[in-house]
mmCIF file of C-alpha atoms and ligand atoms in Angstrom:
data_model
loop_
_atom_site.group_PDB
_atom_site.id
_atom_site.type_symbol
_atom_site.label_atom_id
_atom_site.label_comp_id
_atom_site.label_asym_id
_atom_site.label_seq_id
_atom_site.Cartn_x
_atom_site.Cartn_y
_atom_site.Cartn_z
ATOM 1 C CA UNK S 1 14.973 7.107 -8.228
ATOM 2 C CA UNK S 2 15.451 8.287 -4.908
ATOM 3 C CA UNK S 3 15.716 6.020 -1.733
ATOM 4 C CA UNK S 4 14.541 6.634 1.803
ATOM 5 C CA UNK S 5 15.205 4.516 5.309
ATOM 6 C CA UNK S 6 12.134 2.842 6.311
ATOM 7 C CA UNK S 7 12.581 3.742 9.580
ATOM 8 C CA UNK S 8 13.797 1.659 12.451
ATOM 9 C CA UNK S 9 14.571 -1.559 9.658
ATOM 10 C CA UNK S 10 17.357 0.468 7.784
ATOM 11 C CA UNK S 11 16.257 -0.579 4.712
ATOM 12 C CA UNK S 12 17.148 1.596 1.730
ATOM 13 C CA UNK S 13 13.773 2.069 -0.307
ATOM 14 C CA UNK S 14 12.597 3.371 -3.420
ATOM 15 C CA UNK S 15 10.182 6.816 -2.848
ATOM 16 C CA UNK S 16 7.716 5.228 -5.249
ATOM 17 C CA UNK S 17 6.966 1.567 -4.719
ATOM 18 C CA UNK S 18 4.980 -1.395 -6.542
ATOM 19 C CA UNK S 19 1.831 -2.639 -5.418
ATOM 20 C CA UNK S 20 1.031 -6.176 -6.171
ATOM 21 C CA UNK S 21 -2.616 -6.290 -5.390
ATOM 22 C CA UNK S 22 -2.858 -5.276 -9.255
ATOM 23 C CA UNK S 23 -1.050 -8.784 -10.237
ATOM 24 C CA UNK S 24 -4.233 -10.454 -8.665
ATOM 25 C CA UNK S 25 -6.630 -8.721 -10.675
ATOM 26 C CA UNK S 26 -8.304 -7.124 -8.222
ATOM 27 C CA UNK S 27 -8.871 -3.734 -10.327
ATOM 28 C CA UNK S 28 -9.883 -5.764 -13.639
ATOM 29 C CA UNK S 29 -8.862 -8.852 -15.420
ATOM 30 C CA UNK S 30 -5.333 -8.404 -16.258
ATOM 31 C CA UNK S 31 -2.671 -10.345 -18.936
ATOM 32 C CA UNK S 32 -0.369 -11.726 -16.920
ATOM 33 C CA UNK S 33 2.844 -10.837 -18.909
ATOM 34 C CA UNK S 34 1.562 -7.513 -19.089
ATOM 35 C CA UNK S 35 1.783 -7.246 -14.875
ATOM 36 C CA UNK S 36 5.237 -9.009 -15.053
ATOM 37 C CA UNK S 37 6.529 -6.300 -17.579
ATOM 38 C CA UNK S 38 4.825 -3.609 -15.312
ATOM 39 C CA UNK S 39 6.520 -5.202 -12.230
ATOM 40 C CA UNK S 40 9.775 -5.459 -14.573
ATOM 41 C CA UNK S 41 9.641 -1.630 -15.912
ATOM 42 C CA UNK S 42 9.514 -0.851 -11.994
ATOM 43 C CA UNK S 43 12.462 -2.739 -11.327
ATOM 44 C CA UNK S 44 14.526 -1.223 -14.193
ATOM 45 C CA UNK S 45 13.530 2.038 -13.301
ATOM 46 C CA UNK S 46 14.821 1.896 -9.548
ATOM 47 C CA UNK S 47 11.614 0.752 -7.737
ATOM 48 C CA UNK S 48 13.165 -1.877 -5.446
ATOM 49 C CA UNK S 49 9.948 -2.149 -2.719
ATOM 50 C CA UNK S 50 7.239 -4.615 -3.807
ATOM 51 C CA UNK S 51 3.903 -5.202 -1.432
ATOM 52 C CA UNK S 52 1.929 -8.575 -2.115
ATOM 53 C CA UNK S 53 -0.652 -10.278 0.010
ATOM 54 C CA UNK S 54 -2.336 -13.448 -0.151
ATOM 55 C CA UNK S 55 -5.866 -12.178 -0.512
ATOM 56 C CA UNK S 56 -4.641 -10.624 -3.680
ATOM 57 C CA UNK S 57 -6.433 -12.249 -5.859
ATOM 58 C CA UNK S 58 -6.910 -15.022 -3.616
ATOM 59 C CA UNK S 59 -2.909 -15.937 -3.891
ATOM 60 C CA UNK S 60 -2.952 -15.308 -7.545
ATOM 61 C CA UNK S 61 -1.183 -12.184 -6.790
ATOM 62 C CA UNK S 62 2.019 -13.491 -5.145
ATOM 63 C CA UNK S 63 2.263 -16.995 -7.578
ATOM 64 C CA UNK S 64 2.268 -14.269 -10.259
ATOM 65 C CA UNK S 65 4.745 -12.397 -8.493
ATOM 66 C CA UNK S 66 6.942 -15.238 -7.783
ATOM 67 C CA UNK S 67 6.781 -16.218 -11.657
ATOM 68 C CA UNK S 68 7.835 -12.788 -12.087
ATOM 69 C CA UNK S 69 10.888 -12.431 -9.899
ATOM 70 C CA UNK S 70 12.284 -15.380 -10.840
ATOM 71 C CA UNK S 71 15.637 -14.785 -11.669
ATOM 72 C CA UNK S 72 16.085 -11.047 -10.139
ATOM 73 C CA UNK S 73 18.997 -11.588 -7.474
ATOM 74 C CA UNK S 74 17.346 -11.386 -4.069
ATOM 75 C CA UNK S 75 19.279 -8.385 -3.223
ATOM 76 C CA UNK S 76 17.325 -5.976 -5.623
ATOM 77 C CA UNK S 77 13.833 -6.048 -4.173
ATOM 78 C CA UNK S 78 12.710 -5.880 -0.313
ATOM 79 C CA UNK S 79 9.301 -8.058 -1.000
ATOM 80 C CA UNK S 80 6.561 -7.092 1.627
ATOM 81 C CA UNK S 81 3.198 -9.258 2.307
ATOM 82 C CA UNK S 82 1.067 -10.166 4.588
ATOM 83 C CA UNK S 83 -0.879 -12.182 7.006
ATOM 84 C CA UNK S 84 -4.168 -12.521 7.917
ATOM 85 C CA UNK S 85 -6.633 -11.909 5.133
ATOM 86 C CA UNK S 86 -7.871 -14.355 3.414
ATOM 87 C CA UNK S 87 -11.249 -13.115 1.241
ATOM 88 C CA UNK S 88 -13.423 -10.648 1.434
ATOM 89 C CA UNK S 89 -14.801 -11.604 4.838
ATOM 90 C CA UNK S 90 -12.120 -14.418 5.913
ATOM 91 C CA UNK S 91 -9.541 -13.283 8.251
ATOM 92 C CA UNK S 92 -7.715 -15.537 10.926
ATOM 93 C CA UNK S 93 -5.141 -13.609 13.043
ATOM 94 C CA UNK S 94 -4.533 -16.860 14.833
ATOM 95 C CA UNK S 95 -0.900 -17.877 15.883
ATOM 96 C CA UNK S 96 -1.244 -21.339 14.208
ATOM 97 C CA UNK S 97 -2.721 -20.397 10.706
ATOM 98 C CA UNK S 98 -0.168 -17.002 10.549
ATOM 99 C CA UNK S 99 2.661 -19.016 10.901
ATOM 100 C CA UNK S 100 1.145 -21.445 8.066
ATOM 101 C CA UNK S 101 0.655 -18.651 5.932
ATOM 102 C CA UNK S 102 4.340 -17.205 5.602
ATOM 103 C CA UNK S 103 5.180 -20.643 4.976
ATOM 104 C CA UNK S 104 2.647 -20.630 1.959
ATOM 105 C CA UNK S 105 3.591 -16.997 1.044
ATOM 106 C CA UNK S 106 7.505 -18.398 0.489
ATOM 107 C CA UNK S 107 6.371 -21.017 -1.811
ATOM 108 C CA UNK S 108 4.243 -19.056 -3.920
ATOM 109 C CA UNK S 109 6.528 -16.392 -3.939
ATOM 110 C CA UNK S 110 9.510 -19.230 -4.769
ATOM 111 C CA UNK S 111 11.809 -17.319 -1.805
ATOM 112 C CA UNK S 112 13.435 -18.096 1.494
ATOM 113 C CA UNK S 113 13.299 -14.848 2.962
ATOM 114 C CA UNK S 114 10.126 -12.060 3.616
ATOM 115 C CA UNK S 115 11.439 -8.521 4.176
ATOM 116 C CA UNK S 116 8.866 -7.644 5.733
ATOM 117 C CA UNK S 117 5.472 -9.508 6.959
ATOM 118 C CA UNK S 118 2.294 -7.739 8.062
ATOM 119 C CA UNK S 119 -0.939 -8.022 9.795
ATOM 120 C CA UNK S 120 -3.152 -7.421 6.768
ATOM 121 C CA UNK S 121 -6.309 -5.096 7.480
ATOM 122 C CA UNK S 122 -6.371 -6.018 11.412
ATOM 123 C CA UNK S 123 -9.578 -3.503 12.030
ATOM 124 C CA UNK S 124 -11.235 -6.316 10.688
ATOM 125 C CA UNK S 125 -10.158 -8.703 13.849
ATOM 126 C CA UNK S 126 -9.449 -8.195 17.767
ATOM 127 C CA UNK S 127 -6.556 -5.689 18.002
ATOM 128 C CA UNK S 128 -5.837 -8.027 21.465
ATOM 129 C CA UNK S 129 -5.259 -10.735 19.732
ATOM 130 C CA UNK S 130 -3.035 -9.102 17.122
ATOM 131 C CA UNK S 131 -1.129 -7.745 20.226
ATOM 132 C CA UNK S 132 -1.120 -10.989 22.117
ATOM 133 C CA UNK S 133 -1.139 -13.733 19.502
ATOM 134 C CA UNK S 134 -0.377 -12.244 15.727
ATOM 135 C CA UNK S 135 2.780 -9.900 16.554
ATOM 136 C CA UNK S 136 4.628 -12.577 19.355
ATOM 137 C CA UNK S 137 4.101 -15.442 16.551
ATOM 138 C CA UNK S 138 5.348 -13.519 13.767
ATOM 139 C CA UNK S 139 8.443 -12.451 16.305
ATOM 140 C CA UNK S 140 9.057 -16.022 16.572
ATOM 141 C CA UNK S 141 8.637 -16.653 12.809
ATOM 142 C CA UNK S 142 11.777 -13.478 12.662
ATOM 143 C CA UNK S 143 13.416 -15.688 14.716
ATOM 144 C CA UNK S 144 13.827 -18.552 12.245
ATOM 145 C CA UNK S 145 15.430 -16.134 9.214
ATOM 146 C CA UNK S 146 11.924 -16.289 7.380
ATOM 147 C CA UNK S 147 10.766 -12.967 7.823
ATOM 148 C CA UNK S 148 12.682 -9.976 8.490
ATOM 149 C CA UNK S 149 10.959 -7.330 10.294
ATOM 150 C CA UNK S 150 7.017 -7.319 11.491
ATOM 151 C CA UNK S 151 4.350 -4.825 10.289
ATOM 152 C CA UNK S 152 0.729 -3.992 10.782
ATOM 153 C CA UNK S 153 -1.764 -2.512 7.763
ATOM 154 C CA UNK S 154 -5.223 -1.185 7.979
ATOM 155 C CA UNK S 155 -7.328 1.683 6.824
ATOM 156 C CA UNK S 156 -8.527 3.516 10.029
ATOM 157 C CA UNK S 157 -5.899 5.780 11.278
ATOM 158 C CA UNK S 158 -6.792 4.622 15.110
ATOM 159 C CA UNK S 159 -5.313 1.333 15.090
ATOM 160 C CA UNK S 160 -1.779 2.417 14.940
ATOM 161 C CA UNK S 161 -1.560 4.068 18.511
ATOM 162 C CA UNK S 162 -3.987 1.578 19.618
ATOM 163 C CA UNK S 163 -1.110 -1.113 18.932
ATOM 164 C CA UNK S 164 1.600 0.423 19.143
ATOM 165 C CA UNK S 165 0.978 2.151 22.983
ATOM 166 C CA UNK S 166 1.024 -1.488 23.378
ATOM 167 C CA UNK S 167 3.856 -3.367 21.778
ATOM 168 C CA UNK S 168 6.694 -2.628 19.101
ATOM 169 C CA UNK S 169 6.098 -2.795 15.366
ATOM 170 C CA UNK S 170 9.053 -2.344 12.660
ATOM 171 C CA UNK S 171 6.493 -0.554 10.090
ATOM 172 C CA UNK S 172 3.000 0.594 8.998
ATOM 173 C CA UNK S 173 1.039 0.365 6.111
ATOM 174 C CA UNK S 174 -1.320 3.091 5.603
ATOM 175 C CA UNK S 175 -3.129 3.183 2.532
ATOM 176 C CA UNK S 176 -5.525 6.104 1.118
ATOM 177 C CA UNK S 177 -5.112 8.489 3.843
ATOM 178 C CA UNK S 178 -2.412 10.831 1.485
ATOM 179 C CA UNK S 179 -3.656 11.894 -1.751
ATOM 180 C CA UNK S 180 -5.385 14.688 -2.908
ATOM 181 C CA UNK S 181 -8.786 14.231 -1.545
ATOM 182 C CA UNK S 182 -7.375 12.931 2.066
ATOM 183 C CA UNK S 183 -4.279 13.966 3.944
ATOM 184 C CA UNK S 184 -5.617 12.559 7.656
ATOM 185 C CA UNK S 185 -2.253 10.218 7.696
ATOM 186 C CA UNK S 186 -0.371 13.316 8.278
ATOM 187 C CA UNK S 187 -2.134 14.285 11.750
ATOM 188 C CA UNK S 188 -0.627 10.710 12.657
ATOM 189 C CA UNK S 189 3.210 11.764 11.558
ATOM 190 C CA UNK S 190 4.767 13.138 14.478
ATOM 191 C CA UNK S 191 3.443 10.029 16.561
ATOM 192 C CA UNK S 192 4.870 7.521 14.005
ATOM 193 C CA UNK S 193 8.059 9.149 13.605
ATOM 194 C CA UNK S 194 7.992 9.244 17.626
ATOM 195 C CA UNK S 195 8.004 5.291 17.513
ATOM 196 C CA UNK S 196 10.792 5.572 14.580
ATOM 197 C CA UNK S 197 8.849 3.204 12.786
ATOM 198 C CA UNK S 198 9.324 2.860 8.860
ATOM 199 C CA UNK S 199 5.821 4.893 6.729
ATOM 200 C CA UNK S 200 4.856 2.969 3.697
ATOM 201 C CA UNK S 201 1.606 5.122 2.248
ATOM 202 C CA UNK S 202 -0.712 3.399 -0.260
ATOM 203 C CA UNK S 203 -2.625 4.272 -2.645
ATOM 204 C CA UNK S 204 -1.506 7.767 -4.256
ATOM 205 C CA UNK S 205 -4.698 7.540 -6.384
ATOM 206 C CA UNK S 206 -7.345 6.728 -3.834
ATOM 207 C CA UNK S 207 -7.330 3.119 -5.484
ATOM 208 C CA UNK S 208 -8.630 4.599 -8.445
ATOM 209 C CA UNK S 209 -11.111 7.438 -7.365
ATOM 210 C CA UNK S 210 -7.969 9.657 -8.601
ATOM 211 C CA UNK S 211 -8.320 8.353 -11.900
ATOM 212 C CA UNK S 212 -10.259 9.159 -15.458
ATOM 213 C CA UNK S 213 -11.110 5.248 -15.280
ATOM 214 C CA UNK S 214 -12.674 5.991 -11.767
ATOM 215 C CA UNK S 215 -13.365 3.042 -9.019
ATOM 216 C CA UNK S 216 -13.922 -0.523 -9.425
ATOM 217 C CA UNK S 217 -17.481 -2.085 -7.496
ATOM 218 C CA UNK S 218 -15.977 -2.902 -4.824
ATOM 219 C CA UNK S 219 -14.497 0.599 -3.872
ATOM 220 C CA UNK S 220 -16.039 1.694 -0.601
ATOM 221 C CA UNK S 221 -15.821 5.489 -0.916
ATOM 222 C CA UNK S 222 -19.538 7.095 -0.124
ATOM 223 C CA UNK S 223 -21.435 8.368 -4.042
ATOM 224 C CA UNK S 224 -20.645 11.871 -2.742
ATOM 225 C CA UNK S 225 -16.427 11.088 -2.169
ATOM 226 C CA UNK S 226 -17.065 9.269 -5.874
ATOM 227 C CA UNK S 227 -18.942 12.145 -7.173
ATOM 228 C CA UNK S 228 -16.248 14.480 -5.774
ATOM 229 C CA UNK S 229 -12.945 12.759 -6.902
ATOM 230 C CA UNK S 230 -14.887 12.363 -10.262
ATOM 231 C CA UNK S 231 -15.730 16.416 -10.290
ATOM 232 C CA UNK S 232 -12.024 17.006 -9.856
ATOM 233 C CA UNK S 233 -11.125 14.322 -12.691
ATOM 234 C CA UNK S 234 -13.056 16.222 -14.851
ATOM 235 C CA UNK S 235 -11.503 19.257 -13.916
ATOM 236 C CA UNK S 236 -8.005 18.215 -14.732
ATOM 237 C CA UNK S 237 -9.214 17.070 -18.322
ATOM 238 C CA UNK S 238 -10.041 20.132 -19.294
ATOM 239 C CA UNK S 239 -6.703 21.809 -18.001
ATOM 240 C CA UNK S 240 -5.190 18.995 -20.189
ATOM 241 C CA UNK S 241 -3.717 17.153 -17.373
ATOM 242 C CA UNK S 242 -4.384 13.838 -15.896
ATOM 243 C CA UNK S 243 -5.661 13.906 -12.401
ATOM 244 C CA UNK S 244 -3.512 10.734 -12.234
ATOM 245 C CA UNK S 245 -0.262 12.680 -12.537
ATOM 246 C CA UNK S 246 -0.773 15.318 -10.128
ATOM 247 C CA UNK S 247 -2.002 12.982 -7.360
ATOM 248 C CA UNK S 248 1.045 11.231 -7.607
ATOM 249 C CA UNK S 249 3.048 14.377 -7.351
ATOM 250 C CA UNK S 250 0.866 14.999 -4.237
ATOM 251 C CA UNK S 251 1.309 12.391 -2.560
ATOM 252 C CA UNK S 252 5.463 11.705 -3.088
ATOM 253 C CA UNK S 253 5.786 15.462 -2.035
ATOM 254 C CA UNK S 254 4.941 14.583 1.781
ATOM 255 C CA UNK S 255 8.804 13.274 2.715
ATOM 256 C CA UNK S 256 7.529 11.949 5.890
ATOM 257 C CA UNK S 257 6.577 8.905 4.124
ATOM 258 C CA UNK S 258 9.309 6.557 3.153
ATOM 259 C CA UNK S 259 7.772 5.100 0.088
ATOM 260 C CA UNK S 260 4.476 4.943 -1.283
ATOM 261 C CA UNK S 261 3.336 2.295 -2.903
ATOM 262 C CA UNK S 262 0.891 2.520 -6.521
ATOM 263 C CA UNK S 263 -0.319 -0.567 -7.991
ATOM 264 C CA UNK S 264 -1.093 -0.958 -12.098
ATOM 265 C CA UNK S 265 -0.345 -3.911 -14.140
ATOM 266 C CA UNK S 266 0.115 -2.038 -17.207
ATOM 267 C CA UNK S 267 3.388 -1.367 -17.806
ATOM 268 C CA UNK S 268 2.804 2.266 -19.641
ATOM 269 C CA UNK S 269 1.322 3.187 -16.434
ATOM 270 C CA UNK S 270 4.114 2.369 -13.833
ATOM 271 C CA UNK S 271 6.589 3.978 -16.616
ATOM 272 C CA UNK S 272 4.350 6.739 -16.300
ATOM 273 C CA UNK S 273 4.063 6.962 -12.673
ATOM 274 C CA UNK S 274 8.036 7.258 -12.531
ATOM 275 C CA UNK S 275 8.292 9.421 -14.811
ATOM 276 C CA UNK S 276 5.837 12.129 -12.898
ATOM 277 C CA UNK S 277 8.287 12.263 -9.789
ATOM 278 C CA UNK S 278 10.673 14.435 -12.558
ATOM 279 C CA UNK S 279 8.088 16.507 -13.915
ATOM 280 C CA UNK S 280 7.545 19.948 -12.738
ATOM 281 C CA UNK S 281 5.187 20.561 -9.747
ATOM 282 C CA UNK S 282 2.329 22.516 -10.742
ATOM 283 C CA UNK S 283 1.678 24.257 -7.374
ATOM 284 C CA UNK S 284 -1.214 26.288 -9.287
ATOM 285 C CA UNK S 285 -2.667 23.602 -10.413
ATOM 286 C CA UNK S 286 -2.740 21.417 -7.565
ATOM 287 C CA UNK S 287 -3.937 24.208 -5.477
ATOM 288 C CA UNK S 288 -7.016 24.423 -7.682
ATOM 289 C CA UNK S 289 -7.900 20.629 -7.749
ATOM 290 C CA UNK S 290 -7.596 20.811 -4.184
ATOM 291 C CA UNK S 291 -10.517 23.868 -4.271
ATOM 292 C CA UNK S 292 -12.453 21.555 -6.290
ATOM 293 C CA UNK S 293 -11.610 19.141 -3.580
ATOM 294 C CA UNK S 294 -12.733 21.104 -1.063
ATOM 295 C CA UNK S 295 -16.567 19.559 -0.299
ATOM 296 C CA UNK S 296 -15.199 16.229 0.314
ATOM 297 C CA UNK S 297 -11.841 16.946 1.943
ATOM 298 C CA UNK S 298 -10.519 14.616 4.040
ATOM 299 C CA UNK S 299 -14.148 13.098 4.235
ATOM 300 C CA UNK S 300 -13.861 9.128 4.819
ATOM 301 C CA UNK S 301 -15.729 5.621 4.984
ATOM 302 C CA UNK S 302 -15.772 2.987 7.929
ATOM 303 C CA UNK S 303 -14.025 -0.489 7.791
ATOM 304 C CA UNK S 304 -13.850 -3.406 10.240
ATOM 305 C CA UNK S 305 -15.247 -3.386 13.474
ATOM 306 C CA UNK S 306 -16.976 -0.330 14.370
ATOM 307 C CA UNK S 307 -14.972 -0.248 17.880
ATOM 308 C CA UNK S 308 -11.511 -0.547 15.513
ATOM 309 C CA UNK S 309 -12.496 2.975 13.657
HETATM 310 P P1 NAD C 1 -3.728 3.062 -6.229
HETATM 311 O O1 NAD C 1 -4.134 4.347 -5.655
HETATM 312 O O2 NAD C 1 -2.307 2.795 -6.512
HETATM 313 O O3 NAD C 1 -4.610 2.891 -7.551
HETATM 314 C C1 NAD C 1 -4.551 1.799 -8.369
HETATM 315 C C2 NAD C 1 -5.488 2.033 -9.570
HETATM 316 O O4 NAD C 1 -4.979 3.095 -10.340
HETATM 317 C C3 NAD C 1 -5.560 0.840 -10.497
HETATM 318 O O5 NAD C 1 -6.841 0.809 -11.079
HETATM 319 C C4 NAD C 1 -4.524 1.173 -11.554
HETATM 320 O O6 NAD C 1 -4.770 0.545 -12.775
HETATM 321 C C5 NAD C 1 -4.678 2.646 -11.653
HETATM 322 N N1 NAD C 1 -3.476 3.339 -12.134
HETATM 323 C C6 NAD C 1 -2.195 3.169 -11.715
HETATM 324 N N2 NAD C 1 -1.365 3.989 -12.387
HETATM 325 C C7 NAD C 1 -2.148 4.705 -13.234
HETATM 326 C C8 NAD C 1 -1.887 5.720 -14.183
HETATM 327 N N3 NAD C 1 -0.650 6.155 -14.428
HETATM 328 N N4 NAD C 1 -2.917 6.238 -14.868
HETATM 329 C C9 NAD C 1 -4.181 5.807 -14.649
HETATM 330 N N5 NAD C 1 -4.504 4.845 -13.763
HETATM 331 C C10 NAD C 1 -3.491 4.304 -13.075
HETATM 332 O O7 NAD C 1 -4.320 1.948 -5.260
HETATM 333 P P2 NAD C 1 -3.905 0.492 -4.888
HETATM 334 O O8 NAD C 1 -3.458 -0.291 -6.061
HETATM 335 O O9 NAD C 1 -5.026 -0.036 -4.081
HETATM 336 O O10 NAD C 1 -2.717 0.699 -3.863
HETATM 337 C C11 NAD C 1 -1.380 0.420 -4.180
HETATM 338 C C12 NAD C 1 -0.864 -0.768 -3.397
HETATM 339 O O11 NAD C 1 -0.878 -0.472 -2.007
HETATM 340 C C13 NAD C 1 -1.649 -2.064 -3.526
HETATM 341 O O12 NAD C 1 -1.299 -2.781 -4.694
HETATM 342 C C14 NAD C 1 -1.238 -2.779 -2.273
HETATM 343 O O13 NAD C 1 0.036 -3.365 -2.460
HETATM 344 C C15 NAD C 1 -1.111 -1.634 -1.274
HETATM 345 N N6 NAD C 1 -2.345 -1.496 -0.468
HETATM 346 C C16 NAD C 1 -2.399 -2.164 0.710
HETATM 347 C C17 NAD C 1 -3.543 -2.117 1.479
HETATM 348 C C18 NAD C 1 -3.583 -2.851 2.781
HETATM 349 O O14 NAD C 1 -2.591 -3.364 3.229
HETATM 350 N N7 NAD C 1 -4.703 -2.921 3.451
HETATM 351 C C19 NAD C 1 -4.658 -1.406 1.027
HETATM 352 C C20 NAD C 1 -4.567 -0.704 -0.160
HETATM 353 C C21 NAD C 1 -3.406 -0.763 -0.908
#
């Protein structure tokens, strides 16, 4: 495994990283040993960043993960969740419940310490009060030893600048803006690397548009991005590849981003997923997906509040 700094924190992280939402379920009833062996084969294999949330799952995510990190010394993982989002449509970016909520997070998670705690999906609330309420509070939560460094997530690529022109952030969570069908997250690079803040990306496989299985219900992509990704699927299966395998190549390629985090609870999966960052990169290949790409390039869905996007 190879290890990047996440920017300004210093932290040594893995390339590839583990995604938690799976633990919660949210792509399809799971086994829960199963996602502690997945988490586990990550582990052994070098992955040492881990992303959670609350909302995963409604908390069944992180009491899952804390059940399986039990035991790992502290030092091998830098454990990432957030604040914030609560269900579907519940969010409270409010000083008072945020602080609450990393308080909840550490016992669920059965730790003393958050590496790093984020603003969870904050299009969906007033970027004002995430820069005049959210980031101070969880600043003063740093100050007690409970979290380590502060970070913001969200899907539109415009909330970044229109935070961070406006107060300091230790990382960013983008998710599904690098993979094969959309590279947007790259126009953002030079601005991000500017503010020397650490890049997690998310979602190498477009949260499963990138995949023979294809998208769970809720997946917001537009029928023609579905219809697209699943064009390209097809594509691969008859070169005798998965289209899993060579999105993941994709996406570690960009070195820009510190670590990108993939989330499966099957543990033949994340093996998997390792294993592709040694194969060989099928420039060919990947060139010609990306020509079956090519309708639906880079073409995207709305989130939040319409003034956020
Ligand atoms: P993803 O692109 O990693 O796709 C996950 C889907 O792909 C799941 O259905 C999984 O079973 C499947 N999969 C994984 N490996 C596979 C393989 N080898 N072959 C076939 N299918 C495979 O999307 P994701 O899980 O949404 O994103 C990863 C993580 O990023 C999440 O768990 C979460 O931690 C983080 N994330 C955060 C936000 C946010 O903060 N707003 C949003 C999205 C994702």
């Amino acid at each position: 495994m190879e290890y990047r700094k996440l920017g300004k924190t210093g932290l040594d992280v893995s390339i590839l990283s583990f995604g938690a939402s799976s633990l919660g379920g949210v792509f399809r009833p799971i086994d829960e040993n199963e996602g502690i062996r997945a988490l586990h084969v990550a582990l052994d294999l070098g992955v040492n960043l881990i992303d959670c949330s609350p909302f995963y799952g409604i908390t069944t995510a992180e009491t899952v993960l804390g059940k399986a990190l039990r035991g790992v010394p502290r030092d091998k993982y830098v454990l990432a969740t957030k604040v914030g989002r609560y269900g579907e449509e519940e969010f409270d970016f409010s000083a008072q419940r945020v602080t609450r909520s990393v308080d909840e997070s550490l016992g669920r998670l059965g730790i003393e310490r958050i590496d790093i705690i984020q603003c969870h999906d904050i299009e969906y609330g007033s970027l004002d009060q995430i820069v005049n309420e959210t980031i101070p509070a969880l600043r003063r939560v740093q100050e007690t030893g409970k979290a380590s460094f502060v970070g913001i997530t969200g899907f539109p690529l415009a909330i970044y600048p229109a935070i961070m022109d406006r107060i300091e952030v230790d990382t960013i969570l983008s998710y599904a803006h690098y993979s094969l069908n959309d590279t947007t997250l790259a126009g953002l690079i030079p601005y991000l690397r500017e503010k020397d803040v650490g890049i997690i990306g998310a979602s190498p496989l477009s949260m499963g548009l990138l995949t023979n299985r294809g998208t769970p219900d809720w997946h917001p992509a537009t029928d023609e991005i579905k219809a697209g990704c699943a064009a390209a699927a097809a594509f691969c299966r008859e070169q005798g590849v998965d289209i899993a395998q060579l999105a993941v190549q994709f996406s570690l390629r960009n070195r820009d981003i510190h670590s990108t985090l993939i989330g499966t609870a099957n543990p033949d999966n994340m093996r998997r997923n390792i294993e592709w960052l040694d194969a060989p990169y099928d420039e060919a290949l990947i060139e010609a997906v990306l020509e079956v790409l090519a309708p639906i390039r880079d073409k995207t869905w709305q989130t939040g509040r319409p003034e956020n996007n």
